[in-house]
CSV table of C-alpha atoms and ligand atoms in Angstrom, one decimal:
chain,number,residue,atom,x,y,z
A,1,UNK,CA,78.3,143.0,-12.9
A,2,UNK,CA,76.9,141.5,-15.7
A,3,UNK,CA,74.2,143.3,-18.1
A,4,UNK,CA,70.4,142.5,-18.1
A,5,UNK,CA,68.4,142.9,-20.9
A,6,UNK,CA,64.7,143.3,-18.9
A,7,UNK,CA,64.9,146.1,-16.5
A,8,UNK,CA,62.5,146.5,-13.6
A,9,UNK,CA,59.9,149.6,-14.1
A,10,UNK,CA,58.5,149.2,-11.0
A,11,UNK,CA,59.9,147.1,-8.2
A,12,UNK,CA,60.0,146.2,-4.2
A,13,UNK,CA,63.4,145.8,-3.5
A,14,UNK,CA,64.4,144.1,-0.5
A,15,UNK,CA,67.8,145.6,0.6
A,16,UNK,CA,70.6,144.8,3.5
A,17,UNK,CA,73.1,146.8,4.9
A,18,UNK,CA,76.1,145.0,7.1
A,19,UNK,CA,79.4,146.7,6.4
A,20,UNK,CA,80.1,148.5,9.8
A,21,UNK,CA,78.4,147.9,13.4
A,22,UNK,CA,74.7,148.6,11.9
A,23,UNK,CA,72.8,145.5,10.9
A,24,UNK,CA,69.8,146.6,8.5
A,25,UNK,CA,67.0,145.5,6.6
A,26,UNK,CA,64.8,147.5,4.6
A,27,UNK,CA,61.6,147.2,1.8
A,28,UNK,CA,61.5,150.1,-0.6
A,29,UNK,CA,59.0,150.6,-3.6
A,30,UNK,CA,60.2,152.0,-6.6
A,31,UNK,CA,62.9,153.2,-5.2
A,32,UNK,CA,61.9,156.2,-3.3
A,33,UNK,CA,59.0,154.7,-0.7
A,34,UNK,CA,60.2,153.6,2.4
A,35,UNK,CA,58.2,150.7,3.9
A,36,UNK,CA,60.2,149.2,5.9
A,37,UNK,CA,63.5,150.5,8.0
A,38,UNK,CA,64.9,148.6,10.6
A,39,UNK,CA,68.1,149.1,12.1
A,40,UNK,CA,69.4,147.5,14.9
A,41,UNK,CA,72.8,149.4,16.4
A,42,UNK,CA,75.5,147.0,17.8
A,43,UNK,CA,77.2,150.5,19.7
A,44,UNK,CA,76.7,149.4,22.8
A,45,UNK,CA,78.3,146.2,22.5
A,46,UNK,CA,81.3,147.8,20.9
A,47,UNK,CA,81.5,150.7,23.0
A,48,UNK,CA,82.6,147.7,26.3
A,49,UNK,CA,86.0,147.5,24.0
A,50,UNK,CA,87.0,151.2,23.3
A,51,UNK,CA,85.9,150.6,19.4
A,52,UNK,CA,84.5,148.7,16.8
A,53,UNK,CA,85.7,145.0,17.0
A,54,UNK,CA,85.6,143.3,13.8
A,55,UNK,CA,84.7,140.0,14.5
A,56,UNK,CA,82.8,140.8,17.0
A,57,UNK,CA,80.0,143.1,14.8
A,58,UNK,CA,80.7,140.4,12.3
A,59,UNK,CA,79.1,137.7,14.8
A,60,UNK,CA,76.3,140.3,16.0
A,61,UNK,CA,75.3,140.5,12.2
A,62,UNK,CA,74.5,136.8,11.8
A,63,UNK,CA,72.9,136.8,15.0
A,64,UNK,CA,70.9,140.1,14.2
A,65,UNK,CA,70.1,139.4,10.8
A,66,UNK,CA,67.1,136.7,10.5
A,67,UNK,CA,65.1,139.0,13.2
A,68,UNK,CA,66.0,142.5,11.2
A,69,UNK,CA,65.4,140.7,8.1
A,70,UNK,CA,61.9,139.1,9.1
A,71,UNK,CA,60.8,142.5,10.7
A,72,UNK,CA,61.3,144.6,7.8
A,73,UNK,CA,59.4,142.0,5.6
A,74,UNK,CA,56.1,141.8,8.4
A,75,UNK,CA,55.2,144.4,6.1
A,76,UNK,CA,54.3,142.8,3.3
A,77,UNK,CA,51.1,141.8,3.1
A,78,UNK,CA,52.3,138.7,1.1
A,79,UNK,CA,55.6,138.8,2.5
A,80,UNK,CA,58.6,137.0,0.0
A,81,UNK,CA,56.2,137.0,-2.8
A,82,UNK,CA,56.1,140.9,-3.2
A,83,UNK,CA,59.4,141.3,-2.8
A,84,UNK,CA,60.7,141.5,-6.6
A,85,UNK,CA,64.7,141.8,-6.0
A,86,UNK,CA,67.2,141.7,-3.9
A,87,UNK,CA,70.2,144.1,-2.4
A,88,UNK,CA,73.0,144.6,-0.5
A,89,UNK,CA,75.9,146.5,0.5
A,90,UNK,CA,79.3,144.8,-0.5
A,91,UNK,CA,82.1,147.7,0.2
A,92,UNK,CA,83.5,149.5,1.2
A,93,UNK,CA,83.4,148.7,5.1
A,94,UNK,CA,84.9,146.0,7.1
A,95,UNK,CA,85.1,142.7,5.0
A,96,UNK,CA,83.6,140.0,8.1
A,97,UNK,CA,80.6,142.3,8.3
A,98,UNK,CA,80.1,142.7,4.8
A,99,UNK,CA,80.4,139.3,4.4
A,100,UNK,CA,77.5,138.2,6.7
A,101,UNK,CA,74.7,140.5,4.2
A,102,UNK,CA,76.1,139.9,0.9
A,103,UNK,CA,76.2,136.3,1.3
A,104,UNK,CA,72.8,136.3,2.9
A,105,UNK,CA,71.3,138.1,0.4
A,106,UNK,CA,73.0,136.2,-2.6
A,107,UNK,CA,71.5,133.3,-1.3
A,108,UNK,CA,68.1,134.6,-0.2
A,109,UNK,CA,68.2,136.0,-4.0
A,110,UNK,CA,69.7,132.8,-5.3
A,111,UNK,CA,66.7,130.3,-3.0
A,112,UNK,CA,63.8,133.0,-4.3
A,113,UNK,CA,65.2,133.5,-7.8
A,114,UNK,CA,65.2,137.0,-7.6
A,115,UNK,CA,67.9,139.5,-9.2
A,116,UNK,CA,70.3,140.4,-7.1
A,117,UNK,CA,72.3,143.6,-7.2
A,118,UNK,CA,75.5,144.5,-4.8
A,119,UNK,CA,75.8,148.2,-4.2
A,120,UNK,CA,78.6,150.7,-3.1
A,121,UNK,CA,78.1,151.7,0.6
A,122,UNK,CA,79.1,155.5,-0.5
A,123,UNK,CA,76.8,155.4,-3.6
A,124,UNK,CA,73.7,154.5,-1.1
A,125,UNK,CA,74.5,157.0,1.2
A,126,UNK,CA,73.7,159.8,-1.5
A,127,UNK,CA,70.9,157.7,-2.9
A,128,UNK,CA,69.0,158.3,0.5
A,129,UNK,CA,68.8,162.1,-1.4
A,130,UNK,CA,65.7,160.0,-3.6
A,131,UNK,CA,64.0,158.8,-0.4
A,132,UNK,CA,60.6,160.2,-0.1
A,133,UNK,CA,61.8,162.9,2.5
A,134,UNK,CA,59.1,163.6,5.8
A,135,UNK,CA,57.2,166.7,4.9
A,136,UNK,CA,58.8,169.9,4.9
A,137,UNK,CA,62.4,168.5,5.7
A,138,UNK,CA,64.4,170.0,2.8
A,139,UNK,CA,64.1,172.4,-0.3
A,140,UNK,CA,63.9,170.1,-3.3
A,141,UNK,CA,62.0,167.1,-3.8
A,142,UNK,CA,63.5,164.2,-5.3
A,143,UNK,CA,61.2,164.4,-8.3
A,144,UNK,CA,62.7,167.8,-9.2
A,145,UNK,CA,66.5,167.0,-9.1
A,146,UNK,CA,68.7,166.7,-12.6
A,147,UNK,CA,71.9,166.1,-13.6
A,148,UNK,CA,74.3,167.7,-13.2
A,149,UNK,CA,74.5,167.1,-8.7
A,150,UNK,CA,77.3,167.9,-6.6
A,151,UNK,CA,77.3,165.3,-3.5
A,152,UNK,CA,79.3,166.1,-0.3
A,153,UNK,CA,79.5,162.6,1.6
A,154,UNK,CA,80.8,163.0,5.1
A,155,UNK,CA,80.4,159.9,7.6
A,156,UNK,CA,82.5,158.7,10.1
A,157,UNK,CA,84.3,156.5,7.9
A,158,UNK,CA,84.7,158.7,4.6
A,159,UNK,CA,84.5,162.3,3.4
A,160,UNK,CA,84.1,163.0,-0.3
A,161,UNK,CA,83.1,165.4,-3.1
A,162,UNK,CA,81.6,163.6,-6.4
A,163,UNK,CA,80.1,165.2,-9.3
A,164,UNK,CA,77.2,163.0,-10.9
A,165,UNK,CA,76.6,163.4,-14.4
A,166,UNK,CA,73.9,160.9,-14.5
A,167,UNK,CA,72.8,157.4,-12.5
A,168,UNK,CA,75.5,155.6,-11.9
A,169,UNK,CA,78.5,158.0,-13.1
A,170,UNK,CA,80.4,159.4,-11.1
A,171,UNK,CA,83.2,161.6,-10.8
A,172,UNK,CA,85.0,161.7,-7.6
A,173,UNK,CA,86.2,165.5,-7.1
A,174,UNK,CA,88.6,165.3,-3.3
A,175,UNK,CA,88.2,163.2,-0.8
A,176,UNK,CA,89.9,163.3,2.7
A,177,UNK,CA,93.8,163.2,2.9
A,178,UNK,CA,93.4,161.6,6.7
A,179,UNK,CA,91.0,161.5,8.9
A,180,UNK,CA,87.3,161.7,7.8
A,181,UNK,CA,85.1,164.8,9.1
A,182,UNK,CA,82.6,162.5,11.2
A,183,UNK,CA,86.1,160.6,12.4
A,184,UNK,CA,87.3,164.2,13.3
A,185,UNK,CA,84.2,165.0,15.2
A,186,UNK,CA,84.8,161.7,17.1
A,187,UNK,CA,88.0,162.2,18.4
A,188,UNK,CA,87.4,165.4,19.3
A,189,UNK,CA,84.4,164.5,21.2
A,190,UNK,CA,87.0,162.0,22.9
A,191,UNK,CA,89.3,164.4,24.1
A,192,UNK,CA,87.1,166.6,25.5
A,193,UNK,CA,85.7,163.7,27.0
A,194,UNK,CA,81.8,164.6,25.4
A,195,UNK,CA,81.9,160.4,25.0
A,196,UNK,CA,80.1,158.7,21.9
A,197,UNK,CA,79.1,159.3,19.3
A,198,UNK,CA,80.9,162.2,19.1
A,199,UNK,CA,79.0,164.7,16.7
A,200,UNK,CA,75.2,164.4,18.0
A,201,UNK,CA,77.8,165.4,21.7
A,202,UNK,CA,79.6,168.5,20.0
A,203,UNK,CA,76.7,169.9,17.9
A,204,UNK,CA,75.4,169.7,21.4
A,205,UNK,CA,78.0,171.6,23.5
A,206,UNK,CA,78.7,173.9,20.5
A,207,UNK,CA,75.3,175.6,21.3
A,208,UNK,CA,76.8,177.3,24.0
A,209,UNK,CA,80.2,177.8,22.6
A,210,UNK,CA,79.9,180.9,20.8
A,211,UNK,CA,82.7,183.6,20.8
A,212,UNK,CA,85.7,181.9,21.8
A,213,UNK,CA,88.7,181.8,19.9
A,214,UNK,CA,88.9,180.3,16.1
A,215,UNK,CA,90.2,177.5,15.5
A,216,UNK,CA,92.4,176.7,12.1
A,217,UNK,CA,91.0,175.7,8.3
A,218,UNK,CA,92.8,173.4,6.4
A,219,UNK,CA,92.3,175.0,2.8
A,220,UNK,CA,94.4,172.7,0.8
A,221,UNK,CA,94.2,175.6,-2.3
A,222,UNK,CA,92.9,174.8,-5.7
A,223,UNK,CA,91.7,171.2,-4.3
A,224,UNK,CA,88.7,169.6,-3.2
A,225,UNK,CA,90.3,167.7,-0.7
A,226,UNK,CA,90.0,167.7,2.7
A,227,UNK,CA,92.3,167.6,5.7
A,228,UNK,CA,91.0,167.3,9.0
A,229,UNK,CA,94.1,165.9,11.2
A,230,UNK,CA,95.7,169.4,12.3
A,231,UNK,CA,92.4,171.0,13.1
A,232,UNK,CA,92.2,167.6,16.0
A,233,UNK,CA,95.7,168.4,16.9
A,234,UNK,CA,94.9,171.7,17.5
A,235,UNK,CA,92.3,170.9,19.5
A,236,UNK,CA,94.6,168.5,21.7
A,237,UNK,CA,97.1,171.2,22.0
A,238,UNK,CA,94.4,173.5,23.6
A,239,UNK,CA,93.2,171.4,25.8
A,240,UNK,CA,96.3,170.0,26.8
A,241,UNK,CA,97.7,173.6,27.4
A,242,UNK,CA,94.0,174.3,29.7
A,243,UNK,CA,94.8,170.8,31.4
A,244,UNK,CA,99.2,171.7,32.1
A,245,UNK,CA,98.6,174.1,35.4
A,246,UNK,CA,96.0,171.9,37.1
A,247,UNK,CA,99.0,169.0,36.2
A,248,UNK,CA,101.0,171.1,37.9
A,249,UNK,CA,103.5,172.1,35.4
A,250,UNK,CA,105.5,175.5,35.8
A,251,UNK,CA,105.1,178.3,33.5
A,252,UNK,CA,109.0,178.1,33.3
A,253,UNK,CA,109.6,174.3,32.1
A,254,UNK,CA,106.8,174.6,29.7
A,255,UNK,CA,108.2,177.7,27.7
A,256,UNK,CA,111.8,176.4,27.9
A,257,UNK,CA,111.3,173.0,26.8
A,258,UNK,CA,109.4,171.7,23.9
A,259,UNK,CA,105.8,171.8,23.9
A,260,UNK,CA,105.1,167.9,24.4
A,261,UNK,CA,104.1,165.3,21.6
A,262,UNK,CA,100.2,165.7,21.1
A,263,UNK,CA,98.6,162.4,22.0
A,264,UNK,CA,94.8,161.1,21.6
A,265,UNK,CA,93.7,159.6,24.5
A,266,UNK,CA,94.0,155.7,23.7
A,267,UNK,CA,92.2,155.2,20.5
A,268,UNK,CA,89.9,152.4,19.7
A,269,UNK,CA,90.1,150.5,16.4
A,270,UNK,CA,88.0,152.6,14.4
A,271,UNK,CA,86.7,155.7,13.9
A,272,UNK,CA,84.8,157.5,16.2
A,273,UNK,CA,84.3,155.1,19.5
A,274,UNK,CA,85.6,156.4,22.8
A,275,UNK,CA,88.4,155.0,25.1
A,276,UNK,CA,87.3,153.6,28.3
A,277,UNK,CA,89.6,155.7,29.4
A,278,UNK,CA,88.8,159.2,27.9
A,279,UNK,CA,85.3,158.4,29.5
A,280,UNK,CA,86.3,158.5,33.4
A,281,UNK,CA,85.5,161.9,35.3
A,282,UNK,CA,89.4,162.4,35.7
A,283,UNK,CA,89.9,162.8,32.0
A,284,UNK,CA,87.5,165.3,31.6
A,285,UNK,CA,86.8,166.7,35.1
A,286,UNK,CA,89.6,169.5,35.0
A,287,UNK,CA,88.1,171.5,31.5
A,288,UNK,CA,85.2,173.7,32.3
A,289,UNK,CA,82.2,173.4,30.9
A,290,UNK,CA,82.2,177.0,29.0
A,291,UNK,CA,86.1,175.9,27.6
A,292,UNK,CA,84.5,172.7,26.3
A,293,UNK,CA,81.2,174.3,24.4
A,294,UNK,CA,83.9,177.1,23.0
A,295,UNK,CA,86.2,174.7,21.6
A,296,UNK,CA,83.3,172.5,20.3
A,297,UNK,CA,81.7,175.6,18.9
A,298,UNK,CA,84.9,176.3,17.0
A,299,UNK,CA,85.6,172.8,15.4
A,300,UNK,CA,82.4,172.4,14.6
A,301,UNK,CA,82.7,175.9,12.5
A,302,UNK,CA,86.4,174.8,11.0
A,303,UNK,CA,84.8,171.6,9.7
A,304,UNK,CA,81.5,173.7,8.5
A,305,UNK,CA,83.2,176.1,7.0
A,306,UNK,CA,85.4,174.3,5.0
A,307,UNK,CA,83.0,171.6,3.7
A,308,UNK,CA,80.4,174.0,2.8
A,309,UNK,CA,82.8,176.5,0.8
A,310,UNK,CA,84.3,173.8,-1.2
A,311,UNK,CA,80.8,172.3,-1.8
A,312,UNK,CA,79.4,175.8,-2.7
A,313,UNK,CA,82.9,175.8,-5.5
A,314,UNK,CA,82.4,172.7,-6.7
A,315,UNK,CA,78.7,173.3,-8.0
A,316,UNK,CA,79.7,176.8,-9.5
A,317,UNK,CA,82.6,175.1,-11.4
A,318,UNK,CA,80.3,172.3,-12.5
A,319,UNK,CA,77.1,174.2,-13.1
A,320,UNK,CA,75.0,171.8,-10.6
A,321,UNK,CA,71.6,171.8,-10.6
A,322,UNK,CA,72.0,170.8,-6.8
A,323,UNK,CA,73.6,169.8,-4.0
A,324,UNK,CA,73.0,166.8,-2.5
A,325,UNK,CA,74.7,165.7,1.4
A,326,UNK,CA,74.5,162.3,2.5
A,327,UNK,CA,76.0,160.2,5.7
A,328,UNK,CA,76.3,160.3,9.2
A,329,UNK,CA,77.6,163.8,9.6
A,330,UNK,CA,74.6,165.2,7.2
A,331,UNK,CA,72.7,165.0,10.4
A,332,UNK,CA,74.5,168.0,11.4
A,333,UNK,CA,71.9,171.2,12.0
A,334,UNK,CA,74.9,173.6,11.5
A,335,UNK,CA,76.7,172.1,8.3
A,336,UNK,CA,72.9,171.7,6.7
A,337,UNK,CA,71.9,175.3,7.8
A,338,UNK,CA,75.1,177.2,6.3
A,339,UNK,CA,75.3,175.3,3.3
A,340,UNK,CA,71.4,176.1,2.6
A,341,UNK,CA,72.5,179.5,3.4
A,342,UNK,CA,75.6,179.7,1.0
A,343,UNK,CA,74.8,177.6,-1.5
A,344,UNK,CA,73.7,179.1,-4.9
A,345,UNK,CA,71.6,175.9,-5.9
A,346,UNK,CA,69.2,174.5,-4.1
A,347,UNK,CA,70.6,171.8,-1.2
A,348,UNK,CA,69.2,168.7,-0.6
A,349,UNK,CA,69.9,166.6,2.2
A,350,UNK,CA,68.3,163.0,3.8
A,351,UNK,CA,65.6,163.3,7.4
A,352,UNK,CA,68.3,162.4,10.4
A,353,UNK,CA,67.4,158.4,10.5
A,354,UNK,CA,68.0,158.4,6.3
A,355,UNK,CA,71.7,160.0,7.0
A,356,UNK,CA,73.0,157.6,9.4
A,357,UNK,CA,73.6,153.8,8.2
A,358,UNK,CA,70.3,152.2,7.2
A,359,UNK,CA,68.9,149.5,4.2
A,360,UNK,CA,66.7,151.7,2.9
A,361,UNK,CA,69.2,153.9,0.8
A,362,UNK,CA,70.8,150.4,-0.4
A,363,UNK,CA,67.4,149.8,-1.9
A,364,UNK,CA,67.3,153.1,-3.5
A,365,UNK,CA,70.3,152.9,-5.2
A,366,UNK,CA,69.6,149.6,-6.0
A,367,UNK,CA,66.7,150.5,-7.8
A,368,UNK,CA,68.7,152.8,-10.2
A,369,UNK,CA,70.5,150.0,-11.0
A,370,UNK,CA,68.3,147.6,-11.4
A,371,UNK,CA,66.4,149.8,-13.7
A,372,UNK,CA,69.6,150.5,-15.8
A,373,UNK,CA,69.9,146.9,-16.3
A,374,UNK,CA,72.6,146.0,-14.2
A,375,UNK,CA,71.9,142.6,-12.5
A,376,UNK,CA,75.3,141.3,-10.0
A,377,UNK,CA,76.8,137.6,-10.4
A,378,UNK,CA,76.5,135.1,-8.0
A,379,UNK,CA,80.5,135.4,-7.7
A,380,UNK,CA,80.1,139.1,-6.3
A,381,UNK,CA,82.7,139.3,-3.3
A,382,UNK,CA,83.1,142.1,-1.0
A,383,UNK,CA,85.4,144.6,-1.4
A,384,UNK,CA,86.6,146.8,2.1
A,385,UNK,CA,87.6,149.1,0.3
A,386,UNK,CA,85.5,150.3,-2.8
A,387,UNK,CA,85.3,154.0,-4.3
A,388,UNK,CA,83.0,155.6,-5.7
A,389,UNK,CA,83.4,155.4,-9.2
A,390,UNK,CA,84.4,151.6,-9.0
B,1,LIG,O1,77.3,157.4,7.9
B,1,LIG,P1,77.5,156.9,9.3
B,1,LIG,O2,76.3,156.5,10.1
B,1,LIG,O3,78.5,155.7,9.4
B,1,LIG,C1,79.6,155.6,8.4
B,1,LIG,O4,79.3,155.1,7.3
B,1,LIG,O5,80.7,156.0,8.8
B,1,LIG,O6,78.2,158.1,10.1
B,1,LIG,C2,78.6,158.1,11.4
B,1,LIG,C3,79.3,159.4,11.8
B,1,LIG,C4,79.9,159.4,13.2
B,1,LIG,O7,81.2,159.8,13.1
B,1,LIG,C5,79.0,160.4,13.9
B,1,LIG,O8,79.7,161.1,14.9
B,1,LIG,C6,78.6,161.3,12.8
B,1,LIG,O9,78.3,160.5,11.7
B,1,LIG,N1,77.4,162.1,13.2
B,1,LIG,C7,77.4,163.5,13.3
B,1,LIG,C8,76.1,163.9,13.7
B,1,LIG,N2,75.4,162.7,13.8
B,1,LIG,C9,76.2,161.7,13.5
B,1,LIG,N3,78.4,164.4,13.0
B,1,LIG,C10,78.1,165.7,13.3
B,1,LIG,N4,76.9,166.1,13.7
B,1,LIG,C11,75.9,165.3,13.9
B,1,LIG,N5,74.7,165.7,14.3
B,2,LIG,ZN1,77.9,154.9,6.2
């Protein structure tokens, strides 16, 4: 990043976002209104292979792009002449995607001469928090919030607690010591054969599941890390323990012996897709519906409870003004719900299409850094696997 001496007040930032199966294109004024927000999904394509294949979304991208890319500027009355700078995501995520929107922005950028700014995939998603929300959808506007913020960012590929002091500064507080929350919610969706994505499927089933039995928290004590691995085991070893009479196991071999190696069903390449497999009636067909919602019902609390009460913690230690959730599993009714309900600040959180990946919150973080005078070199590469912080 190199420093620019004339920031931009007021600006329409054109922004891309390639670094995972989601090709996106977005227009965004001054950094909070959304003109334009096109997103198109490559899941089904990927879902034919049991999970993400990365040369395969890196492909889809270039095909996907120049239509994305033109549809989210047909709103401009004078199309590449308002747009005043240029975006995109460059890491973390998987480096053929992120490839096909950096470089086509760079030289979008580069043919326009417009500044160009690469931004942290993480960063964005918390950035969506200074979106224009839809009317009514959360308690603070984005107007109102000041440093000091808490930001709990849990997606399917990351789950993380930062503290933001100001713009741009960051302090990463715990992250995940395995699996990520909306990675979690995945695989558990796969075993119980809900299918894909997985926690849009359990938030689902989990509105029937109430007053089963509790499922295990993963405290990790004076951290604010996270550890979501044994909770997914422990959901295998239930079902796997519902499924051992119906396989016709005796009572006698399974106490004598050891309990079996938990196994996923086969797992696809990346987080959250299902196995062909997992998806046929014979994987699921022997748990009963009310055993499904219970156990979904339960994880879904684990995970709830855990991100919410070391949220809640981390904005009392750091005397946050507010809490701010971003990413895919943001979208969650019950996580956004009990953290309102806990939390002693007010909580902010993105509208459902802002949480998921999308352009737009690449544009509003871009913004912030446009404004702070940060302008990116032409040499920008992408890096898989940027922090927060970096
Ligand atoms: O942020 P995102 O779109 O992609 C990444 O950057 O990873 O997050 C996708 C994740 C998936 O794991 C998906 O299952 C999860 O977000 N997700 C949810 C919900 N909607 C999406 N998790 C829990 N409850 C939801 N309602
Ligand atoms: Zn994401």
């Amino acid at each position: 990043m190199t420093d620019q001496t004339k920031p931009l007040a007021h600006s329409t930032i054109l922004a891309l976002e390639t670094s995972c199966d989601e090709t996106a294109a977005a227009i965004v004024r001054d950094g909070r209104e959304v003109l334009s927000n096109v997103v198109a999904s490559q899941m089904d394509m990927h879902q034919r292979y049991g999970g993400i294949v990365p040369e395969v979304a890196s492909r889809q991208h270039i095909l996907s792009l120049p239509p994305v890319l033109l549809e989210a500027l047909s709103v401009l009355p004078g199309g590449w002449n308002d747009v005043q700078a240029v975006a995109a995501t460059y890491g973390p995520g998987l480096s053929g995607a992120l490839l096909t929107g950096l470089n086509a922005a760079k030289a979008l950028a580069w043919q326009r001469g417009l500044p160009f700014v690469g931004v942290n995939h993480l960063e964005a998603h918390i950035y969506a928090n200074w979106l224009i929300p839809e009317v009514g959808e959360t308690e603070v506007q984005p107007e109102a919030l000041e440093f000091p913020l808490v930001a709990l960012v849990v997606s399917g590929g990351h789950t993380l607690l930062a503290l933001l002091q100001d713009h741009g500064d960051y302090q990463l507080l715990g992250q995940t010591r395995d699996d990520a929350a909306g990675e979690a919610f995945d695989k558990v969706a796969r075993i119980l054969g809900l299918g894909y994505p997985g926690g849009p499927a359990i938030q689902q089933a989990a509105t029937r599941g109430e007053g089963g039995e509790a499922l295990p928290r993963a405290w990790l004590r004076d951290s604010y890390d996270f550890s979501f691995s044994g909770l997914k085991t422990a959901v295998l070893h239930k079902v796997q323990d519902r499924r051992a009479p119906a396989a016709n196991v005796s009572p006698r071999h399974r106490t004598r012996g050891r309990k079996p190696r938990a196994t996923l069903p086969p797992a696809a390449t990346s987080p959250g897709l299902p196995s062909p497999a997992t998806d046929t009636p014979s994987a699921s067909s022997k748990l009963d519906p009310r055993f499904t919602a219970q156990i979904a019902y339960a994880f879904q609390e684990s995970v709830v409870d855990v991100l919410v009460s070391k949220a809640v913690e981390a904005a009392r230690q750091f005397s946050a003004t507010a809490i701010l959730l971003a990413g895919g599993v943001a979208a969650n009714t019950r996580l956004r719900s009990e953290l309102t309900r806990r939390a002693e600040v007010p909580v902010r959180y993105p509208p459902i299409w802002l949480c998921t990946d999308n352009a737009a919150m690449v544009a509003a973080a871009a913004y912030y850094r446009f404004d702070a005078g940060v302008q990116s070199g032409w040499d920008l590469d992408v890096l898989p696997g940027l922090r927060l912080g970096m």
